[in-house]
Coordinates of C-alpha atoms in Angstrom, one line a residue:
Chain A
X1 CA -11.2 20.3 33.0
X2 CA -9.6 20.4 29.9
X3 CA -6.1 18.4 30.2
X4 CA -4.2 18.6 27.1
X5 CA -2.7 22.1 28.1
X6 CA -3.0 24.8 25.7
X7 CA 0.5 25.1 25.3
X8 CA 2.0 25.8 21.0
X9 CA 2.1 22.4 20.5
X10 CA -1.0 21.6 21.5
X11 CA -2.4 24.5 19.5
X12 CA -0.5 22.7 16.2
X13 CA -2.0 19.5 17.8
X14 CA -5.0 20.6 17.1
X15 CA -5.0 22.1 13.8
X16 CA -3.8 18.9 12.7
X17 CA -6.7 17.2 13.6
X18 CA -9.0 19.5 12.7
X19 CA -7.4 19.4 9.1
X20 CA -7.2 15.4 8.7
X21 CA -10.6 14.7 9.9
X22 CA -12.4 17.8 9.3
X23 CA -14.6 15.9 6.4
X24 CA -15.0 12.7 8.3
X25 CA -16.6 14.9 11.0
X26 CA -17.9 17.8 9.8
X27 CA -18.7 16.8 6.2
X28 CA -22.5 16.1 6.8
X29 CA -23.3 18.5 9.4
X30 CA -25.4 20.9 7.8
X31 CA -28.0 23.2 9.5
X32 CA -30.6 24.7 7.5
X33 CA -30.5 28.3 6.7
X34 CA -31.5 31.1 9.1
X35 CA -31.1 28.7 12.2
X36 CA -29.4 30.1 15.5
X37 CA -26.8 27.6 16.5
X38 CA -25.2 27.1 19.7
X39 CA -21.3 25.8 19.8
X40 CA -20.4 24.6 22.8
X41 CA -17.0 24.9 24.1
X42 CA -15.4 26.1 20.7
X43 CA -11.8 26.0 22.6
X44 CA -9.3 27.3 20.3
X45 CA -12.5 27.4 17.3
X46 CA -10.4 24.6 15.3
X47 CA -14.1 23.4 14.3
X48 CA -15.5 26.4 14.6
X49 CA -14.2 27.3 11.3
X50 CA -15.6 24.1 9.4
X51 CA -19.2 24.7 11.5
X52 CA -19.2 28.6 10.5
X53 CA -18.2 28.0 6.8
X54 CA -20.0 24.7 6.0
X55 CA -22.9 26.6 7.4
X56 CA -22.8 30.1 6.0
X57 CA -26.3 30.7 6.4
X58 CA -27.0 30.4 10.0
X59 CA -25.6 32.4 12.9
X60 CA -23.5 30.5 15.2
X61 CA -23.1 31.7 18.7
X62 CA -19.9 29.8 20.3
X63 CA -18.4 30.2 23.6
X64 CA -15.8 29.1 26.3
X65 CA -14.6 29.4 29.8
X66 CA -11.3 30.0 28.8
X67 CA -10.2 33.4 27.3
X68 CA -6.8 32.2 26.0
X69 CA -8.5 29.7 23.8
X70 CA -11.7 32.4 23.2
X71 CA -9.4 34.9 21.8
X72 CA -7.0 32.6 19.7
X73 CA -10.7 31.4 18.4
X74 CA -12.0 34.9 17.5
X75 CA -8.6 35.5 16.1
X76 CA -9.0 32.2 13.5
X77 CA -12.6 32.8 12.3
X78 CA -11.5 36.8 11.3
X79 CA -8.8 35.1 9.5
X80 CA -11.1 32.4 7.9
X81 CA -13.0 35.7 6.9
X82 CA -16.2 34.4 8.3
X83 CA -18.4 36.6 9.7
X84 CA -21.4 34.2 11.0
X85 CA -20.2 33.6 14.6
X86 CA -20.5 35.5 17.7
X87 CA -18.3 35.0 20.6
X88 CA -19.1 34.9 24.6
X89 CA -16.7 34.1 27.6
X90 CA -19.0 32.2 29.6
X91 CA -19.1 28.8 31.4
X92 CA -21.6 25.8 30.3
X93 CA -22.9 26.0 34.1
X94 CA -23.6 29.8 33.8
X95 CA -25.3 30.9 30.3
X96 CA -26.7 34.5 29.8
X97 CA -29.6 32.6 27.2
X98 CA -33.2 32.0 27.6
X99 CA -34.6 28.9 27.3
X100 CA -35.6 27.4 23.7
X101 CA -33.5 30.2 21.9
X102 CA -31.2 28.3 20.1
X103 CA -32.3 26.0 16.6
X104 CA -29.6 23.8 17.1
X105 CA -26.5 22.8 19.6
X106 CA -22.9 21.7 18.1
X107 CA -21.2 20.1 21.1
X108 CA -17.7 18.7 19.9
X109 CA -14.6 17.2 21.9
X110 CA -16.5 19.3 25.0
X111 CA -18.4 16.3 26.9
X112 CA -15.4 13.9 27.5
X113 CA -13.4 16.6 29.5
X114 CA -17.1 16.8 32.0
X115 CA -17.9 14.7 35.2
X116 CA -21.6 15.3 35.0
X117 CA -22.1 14.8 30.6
X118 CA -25.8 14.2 31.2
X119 CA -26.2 17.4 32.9
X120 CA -24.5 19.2 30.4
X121 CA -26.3 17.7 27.9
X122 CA -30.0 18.8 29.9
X123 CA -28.5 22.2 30.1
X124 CA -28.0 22.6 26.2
X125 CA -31.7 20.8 25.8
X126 CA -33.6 23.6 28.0
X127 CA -31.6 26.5 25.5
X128 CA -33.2 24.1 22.2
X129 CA -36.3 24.9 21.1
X130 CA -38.7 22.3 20.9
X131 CA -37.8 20.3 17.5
X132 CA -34.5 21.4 17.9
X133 CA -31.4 19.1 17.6
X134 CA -28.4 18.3 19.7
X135 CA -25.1 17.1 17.5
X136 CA -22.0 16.1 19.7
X137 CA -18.6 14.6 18.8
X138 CA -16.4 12.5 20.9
X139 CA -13.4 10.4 20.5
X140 CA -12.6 7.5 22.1
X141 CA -9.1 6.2 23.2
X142 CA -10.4 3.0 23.7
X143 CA -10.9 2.6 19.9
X144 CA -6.9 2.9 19.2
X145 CA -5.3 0.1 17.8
X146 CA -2.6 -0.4 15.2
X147 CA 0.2 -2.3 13.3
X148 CA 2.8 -3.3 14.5
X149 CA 0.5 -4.3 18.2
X150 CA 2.1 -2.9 21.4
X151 CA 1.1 -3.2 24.7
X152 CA 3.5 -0.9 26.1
X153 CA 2.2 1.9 23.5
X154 CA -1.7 0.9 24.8
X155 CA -0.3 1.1 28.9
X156 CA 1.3 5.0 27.0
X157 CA -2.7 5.5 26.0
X158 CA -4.0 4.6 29.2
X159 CA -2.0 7.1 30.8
X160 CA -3.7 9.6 28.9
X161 CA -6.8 7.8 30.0
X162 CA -6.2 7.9 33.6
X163 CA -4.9 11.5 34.1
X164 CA -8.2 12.4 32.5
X165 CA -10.6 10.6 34.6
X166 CA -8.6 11.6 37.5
X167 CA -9.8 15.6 36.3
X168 CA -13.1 14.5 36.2
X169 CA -13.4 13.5 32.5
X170 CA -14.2 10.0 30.0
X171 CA -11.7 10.0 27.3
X172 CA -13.3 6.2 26.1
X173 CA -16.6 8.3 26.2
X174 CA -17.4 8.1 22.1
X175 CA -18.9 4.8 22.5
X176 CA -21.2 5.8 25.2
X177 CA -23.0 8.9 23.0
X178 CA -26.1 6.6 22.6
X179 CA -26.6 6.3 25.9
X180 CA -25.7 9.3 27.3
X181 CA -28.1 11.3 24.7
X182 CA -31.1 9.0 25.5
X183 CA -30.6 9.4 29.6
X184 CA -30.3 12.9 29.0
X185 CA -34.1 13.2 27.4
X186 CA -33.3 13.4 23.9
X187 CA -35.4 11.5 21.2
X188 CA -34.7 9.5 18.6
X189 CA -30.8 9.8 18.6
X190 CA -28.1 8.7 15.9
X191 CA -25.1 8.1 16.3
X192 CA -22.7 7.0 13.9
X193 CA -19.1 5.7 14.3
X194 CA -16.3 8.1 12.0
X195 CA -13.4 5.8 11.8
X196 CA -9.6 7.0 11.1
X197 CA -7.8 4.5 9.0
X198 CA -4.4 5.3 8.4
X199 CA -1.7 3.4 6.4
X200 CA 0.9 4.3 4.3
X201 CA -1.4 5.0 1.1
X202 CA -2.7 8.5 2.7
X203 CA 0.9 9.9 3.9
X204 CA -0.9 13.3 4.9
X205 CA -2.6 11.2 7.4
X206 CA 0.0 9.6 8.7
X207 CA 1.4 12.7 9.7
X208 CA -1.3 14.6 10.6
X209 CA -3.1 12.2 12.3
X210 CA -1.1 9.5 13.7
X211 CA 2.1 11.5 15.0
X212 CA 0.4 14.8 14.6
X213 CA -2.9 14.7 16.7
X214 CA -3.0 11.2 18.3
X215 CA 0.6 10.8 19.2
X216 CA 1.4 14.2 20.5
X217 CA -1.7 14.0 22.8
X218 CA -0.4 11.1 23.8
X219 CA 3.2 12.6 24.5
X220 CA 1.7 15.1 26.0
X221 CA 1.1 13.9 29.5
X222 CA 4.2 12.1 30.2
X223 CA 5.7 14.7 32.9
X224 CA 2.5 13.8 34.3
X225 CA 2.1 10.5 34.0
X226 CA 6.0 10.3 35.3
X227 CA 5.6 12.7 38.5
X228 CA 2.0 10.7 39.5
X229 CA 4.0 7.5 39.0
X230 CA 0.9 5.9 36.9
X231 CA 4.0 4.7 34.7
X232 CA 8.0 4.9 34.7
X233 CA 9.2 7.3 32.1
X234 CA 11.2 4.9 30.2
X235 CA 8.0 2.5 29.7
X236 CA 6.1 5.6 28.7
X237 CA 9.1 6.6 26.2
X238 CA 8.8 2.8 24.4
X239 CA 5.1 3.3 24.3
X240 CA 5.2 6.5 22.2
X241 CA 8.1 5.2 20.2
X242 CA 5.7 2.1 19.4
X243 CA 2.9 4.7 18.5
X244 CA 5.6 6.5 16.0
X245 CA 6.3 2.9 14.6
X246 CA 2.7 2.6 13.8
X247 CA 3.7 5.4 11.6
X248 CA 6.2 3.9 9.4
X249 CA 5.5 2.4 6.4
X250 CA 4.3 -1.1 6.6
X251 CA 2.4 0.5 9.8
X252 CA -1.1 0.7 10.2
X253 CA -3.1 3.2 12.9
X254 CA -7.1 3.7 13.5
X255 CA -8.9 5.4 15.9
X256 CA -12.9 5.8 16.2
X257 CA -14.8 9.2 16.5
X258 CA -18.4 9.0 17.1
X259 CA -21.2 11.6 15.9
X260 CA -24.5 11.7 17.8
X261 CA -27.6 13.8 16.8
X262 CA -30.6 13.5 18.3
X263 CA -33.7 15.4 18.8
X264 CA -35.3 18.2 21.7
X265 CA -39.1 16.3 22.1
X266 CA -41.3 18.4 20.4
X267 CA -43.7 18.6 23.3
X268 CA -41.9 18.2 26.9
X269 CA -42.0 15.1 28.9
X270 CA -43.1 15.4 32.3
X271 CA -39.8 16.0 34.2
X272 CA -38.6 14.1 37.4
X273 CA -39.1 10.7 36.4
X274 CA -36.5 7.6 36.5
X275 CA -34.1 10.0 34.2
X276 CA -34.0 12.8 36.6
X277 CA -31.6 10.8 38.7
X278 CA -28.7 11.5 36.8
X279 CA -28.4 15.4 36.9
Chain B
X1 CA -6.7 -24.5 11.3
X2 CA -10.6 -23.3 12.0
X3 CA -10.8 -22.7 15.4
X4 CA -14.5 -21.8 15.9
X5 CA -15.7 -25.5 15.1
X6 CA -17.9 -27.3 13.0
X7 CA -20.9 -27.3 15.2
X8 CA -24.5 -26.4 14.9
X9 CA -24.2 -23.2 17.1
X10 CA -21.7 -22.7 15.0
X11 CA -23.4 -23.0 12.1
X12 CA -26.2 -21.0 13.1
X13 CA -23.6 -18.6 14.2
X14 CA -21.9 -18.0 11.0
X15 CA -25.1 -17.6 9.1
X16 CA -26.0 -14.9 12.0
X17 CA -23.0 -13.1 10.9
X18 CA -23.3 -13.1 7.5
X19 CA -26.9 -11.6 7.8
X20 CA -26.0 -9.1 10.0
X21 CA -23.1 -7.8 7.6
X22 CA -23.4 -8.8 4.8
X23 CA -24.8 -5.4 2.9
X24 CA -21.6 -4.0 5.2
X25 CA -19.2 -6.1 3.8
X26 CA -20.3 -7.6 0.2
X27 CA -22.4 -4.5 -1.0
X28 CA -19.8 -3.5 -2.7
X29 CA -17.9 -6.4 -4.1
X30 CA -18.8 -6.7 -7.6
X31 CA -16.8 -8.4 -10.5
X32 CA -17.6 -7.9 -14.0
X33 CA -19.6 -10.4 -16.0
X34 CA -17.9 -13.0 -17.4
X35 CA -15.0 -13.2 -14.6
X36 CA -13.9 -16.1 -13.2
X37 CA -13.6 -15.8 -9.6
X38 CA -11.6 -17.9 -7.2
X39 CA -13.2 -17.9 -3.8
X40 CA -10.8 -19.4 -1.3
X41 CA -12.2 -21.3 1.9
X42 CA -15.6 -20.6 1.4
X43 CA -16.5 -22.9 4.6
X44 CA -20.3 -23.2 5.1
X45 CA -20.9 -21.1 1.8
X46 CA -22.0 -18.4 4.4
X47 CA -20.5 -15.7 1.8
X48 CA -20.6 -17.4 -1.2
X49 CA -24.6 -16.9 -1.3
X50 CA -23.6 -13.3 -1.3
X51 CA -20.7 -13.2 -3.6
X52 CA -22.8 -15.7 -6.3
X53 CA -26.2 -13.5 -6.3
X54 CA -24.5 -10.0 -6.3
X55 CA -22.2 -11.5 -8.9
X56 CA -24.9 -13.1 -11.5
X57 CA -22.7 -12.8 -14.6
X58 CA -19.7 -14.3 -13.0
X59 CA -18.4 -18.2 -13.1
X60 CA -16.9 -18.7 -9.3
X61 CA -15.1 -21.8 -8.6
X62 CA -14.8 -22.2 -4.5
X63 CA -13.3 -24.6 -2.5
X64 CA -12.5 -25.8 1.2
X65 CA -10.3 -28.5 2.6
X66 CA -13.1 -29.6 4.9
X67 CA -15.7 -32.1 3.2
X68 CA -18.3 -31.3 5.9
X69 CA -18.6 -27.3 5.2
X70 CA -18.6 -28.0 1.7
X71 CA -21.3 -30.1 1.6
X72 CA -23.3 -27.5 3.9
X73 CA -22.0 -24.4 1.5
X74 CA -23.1 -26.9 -1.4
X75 CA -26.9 -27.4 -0.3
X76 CA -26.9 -23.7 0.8
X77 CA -26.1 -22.4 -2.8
X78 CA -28.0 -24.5 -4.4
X79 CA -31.1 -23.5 -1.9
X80 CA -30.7 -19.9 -3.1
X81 CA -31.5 -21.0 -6.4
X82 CA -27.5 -20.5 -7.3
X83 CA -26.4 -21.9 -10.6
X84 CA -22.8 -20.2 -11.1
X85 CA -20.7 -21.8 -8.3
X86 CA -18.8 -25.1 -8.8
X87 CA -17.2 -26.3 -5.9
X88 CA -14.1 -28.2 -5.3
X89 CA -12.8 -30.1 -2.6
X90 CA -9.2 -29.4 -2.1
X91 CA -6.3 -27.4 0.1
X92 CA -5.1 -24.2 -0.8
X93 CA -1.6 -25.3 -0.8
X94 CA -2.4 -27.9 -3.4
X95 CA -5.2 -26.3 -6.0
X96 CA -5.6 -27.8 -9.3
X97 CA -5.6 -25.1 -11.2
X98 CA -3.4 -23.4 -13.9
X99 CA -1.5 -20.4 -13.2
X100 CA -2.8 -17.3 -14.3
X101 CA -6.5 -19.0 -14.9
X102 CA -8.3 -16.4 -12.8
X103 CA -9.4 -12.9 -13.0
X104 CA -10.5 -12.7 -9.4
X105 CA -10.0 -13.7 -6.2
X106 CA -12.2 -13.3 -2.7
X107 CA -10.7 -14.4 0.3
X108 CA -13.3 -13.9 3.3
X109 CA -12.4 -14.9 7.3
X110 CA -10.0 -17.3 6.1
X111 CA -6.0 -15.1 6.8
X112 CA -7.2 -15.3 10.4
X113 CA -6.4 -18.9 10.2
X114 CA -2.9 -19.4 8.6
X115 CA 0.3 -19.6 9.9
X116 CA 1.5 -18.4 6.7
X117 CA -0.6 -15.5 5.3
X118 CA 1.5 -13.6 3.1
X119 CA 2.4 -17.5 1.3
X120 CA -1.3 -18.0 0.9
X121 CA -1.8 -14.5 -1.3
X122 CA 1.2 -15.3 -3.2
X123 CA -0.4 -18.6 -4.1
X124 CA -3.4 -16.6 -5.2
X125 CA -1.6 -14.2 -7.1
X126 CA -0.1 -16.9 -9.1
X127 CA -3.5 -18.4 -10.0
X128 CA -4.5 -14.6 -10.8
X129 CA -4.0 -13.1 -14.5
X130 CA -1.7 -10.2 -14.9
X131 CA -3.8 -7.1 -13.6
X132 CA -6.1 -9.3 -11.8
X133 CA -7.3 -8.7 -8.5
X134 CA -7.6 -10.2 -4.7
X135 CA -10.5 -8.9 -2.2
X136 CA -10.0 -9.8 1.1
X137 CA -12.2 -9.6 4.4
X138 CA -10.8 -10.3 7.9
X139 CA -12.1 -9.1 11.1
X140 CA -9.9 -7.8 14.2
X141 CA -11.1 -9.2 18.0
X142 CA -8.7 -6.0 18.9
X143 CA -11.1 -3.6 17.2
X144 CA -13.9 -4.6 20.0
X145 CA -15.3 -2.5 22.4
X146 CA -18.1 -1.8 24.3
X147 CA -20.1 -0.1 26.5
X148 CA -20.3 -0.7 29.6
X149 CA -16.6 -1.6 29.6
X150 CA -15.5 -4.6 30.5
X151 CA -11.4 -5.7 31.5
X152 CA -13.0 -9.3 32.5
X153 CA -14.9 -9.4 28.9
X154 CA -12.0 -8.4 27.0
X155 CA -9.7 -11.4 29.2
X156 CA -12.3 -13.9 27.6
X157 CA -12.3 -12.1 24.0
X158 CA -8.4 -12.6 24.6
X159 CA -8.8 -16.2 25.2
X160 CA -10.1 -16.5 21.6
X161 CA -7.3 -14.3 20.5
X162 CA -5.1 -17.1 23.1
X163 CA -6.0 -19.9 21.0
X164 CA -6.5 -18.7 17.8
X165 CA -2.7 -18.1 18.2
X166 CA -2.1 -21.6 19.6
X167 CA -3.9 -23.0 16.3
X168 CA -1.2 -20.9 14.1
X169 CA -3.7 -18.2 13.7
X170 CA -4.3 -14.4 14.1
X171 CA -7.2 -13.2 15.6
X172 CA -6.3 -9.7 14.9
X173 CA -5.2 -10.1 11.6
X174 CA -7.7 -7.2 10.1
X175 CA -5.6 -4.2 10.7
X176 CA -2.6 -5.6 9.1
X177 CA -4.1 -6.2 5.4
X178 CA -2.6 -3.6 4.0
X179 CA 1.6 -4.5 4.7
X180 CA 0.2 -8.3 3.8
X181 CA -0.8 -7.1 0.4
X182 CA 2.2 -5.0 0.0
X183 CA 4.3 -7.9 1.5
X184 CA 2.8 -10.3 -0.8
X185 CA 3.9 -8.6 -3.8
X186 CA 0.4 -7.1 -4.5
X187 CA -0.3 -3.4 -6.1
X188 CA -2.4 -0.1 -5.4
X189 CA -3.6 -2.1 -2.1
X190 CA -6.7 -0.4 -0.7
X191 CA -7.9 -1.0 2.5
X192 CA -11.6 0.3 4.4
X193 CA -12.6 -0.3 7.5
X194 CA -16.2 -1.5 8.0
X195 CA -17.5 -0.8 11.2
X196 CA -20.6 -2.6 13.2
X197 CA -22.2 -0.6 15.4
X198 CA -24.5 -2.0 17.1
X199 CA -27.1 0.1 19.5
X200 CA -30.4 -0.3 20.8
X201 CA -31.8 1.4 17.7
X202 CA -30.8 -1.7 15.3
X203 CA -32.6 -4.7 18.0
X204 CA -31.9 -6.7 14.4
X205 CA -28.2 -6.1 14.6
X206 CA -27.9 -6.3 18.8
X207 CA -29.0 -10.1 18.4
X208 CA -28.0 -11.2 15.4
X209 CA -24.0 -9.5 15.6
X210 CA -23.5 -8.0 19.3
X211 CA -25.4 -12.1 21.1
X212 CA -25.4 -14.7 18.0
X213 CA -22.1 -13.7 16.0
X214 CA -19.5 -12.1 18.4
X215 CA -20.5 -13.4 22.0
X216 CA -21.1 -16.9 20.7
X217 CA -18.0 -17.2 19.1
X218 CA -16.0 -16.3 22.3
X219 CA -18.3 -18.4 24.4
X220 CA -17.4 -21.4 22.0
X221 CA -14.0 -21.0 23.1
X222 CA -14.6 -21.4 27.1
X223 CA -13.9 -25.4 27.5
X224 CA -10.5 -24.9 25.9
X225 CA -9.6 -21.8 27.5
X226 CA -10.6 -23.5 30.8
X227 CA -9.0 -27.0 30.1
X228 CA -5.5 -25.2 29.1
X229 CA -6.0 -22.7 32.2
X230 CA -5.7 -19.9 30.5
X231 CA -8.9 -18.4 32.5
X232 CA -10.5 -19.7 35.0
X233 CA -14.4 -20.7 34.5
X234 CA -15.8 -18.4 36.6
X235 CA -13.7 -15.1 35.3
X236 CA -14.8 -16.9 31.5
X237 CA -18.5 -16.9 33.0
X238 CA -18.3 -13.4 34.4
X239 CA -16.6 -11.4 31.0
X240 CA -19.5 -13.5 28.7
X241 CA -22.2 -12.1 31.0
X242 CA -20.4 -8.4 30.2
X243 CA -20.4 -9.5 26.9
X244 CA -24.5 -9.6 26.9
X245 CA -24.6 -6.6 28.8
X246 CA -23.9 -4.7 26.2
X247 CA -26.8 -6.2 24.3
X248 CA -29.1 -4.2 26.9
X249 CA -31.0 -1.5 26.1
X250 CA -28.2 1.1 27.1
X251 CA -25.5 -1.0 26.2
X252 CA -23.2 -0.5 22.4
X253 CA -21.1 -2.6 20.8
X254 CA -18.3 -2.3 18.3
X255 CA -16.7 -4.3 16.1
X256 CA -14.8 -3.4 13.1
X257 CA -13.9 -5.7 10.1
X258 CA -11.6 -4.7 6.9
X259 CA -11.9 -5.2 3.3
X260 CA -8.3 -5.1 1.3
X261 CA -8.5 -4.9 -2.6
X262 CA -5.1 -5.3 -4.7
X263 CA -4.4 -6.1 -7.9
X264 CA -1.7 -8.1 -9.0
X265 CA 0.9 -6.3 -11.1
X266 CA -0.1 -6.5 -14.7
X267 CA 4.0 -6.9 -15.8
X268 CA 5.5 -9.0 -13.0
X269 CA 8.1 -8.2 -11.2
X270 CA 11.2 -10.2 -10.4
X271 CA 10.6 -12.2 -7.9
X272 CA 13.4 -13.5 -5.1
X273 CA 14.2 -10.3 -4.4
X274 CA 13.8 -8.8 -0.6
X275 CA 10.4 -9.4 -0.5
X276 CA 11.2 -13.0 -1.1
X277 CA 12.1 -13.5 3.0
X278 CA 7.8 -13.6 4.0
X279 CA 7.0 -17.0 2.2

């Protein structure tokens, strides 16, 4: 389930990030020509754009289960002017592919919002050819930290944290990529840590990133967070006033993205063994 | 004060670190030949091996208040074959030296244990020429985490973090190198993060950082934090043994340390002026 809401701000929320940490994310992820790649869960296609333009060559085939999103996504590549991605309404659980017709799988922001990660991550594996790679981005709230320290702006953080898992997602699940792509039957994975430093020599930053995407998502739950009593809204209210402090200008803010790749095995393992329990 | 010790765990423990990030955090510090670089605390010489052979055509005078590292960071240099490092026994607070007499400094794991931070980089900046420049390293226990989580490993980590304070230091003192330069009347301050990440796929890096450099260091820590009951020794027990955990073959680690470069103002300003309240 997908909790941030997909509400105007949320839609800003997330052009912001897309725009501060588009290179940090998306600067190396490069698929060679003529390849037929599979986004998973474009949302609102705020990466969409970087994958379909950083990639002219290949054709991109992106989808999501929720047409709101779906449509303000076809609406942003047209206006990107990219014509190199084709859009479906469908749900992860319920894809109209064959198996092994896809070259590669772009899976960002997607598996933290999943209870069952490892069976997504089989599912995109039987569409892969053999040879074919998975690359997946997560965040993880678990890698915030910042100047001045607060713990009531970390209990703020951990309400996001809570009202996730409580719909069935991870949002600490960045750290876990390694894992998760090896229990899943992937070979030879890499994942590499895409850290967020933000003080007051990158000011673009410290709006876009700090108040703009990691802040507001913060903000974002507090009716929430208030009405399931996980905190009292005037504790919640210090906490994202400590996150805005982190903003000023002797402040200091970093959060942690992770990007995994790893590999379809050439030839198929026998299935069923001591990985098959996790599906 | 050091808190970690003067040990031979300890020993070996440092050296641990400094091989397992060294390329991560010197591989890029380079002064030009013919610099005179001040290195300040240089302990066990644990960096200065680094800093002397990736700095050949540099003359670096370092120095530490306790006899016993310097003796070990003495026979260490000089078992690398070293020839451009004269050491000097002495306090930073009472250095021998003229102003202005250096063109750089490098300042590595040594913040973390002042009381007074910002009054030590003014004391460098005054031994610094005009337009000279200070690289510092620090780590940030804060900036740990690791899979699986752990709330009972991070109560030990916080012990360290506990007594570190106790001593006058700051355990966390990484993400705030960029107001200390600023604070300290430094210029153009830049600040990267330098993330260890440690996973099955480096085994190198999952003993040598995630067991022999982090884990040890907090286990060093556990007859203090039991004698001043800030833990109790079975909880201590329990978060180490989460600690190793995440040196199994699913398990991550992450750890993130900071390099800050400034230079000092080539025209100095006046000094007394609201800056002045920090020393």
């Amino acid at each position: 389930m997908y909790i941030h809401g997909y509400g105007d701000r949320e839609s800003e929320r997330l052009l912001a990030q897309a725009a501060s940490v588009v290179r940090l994310l998306h600067g190396d992820t490069r698929f060679p020509p003529g390849s037929r790649v599979l986004e998973v869960g474009c949302g609102t296609g705020a990466q969409t754009v970087s994958l379909a333009s950083n990639n002219p060559g290949t054709q991109i085939v992106a989808f999501d289960h929720s047409t709101a999103s779906l449509a303000r996504a076809i609406d942003r590549v047209a206006a990107a002017g990219l014509s190199n991605v084709a859009f479906l309404h469908a749900d992860l659980f319920a894809l109209p592919f064959e198996a092994e017709s896809f070259d590669h799988a772009f899976i960002c922001f997607v598996l933290e919002h999943l209870s069952h990660p490892i069976a997504a991550l089989r599912l995109v594996k039987q569409l892969l050819k053999p040879g074919g790679s998975v690359t997946v981005f997560e965040g993880d709230h678990g890698s915030a930290y910042f100047h001045p320290h607060s713990e009531i702006a970390h209990r703020a953080i951990g309400c996001q944290v809570e009202l996730q898992r409580r719909a069935g997602g991870n949002a600490c699940i960045g750290r876990q990529l390694y894992p998760l792509l090896v229990q899943a039957g992937y070979e030879a994975p890499c994942v590499t840590p895409r850290v967020v430093y933000v003080d007051a020599t990158t000011p673009d930053l410290v709006d876009s990133f700090t108040r703009k995407t990691f802040t507001w998502m913060v903000e974002a739950v507090r009716e929430e967070a208030v009405a399931t009593r996980i905190i009292d809204a005037a504790t919640f209210d210090a906490g994202i006033r400590d996150l805005y402090r982190a903003a000023e200008p002797d402040g200091v803010f970093c959060y942690t993205f992770f990007k995994g790749v790893a590999a379809k095995p050439a030839h198929l393992p026998r299935e069923g063994g001591s990985n098959g329990r996790d599906v």
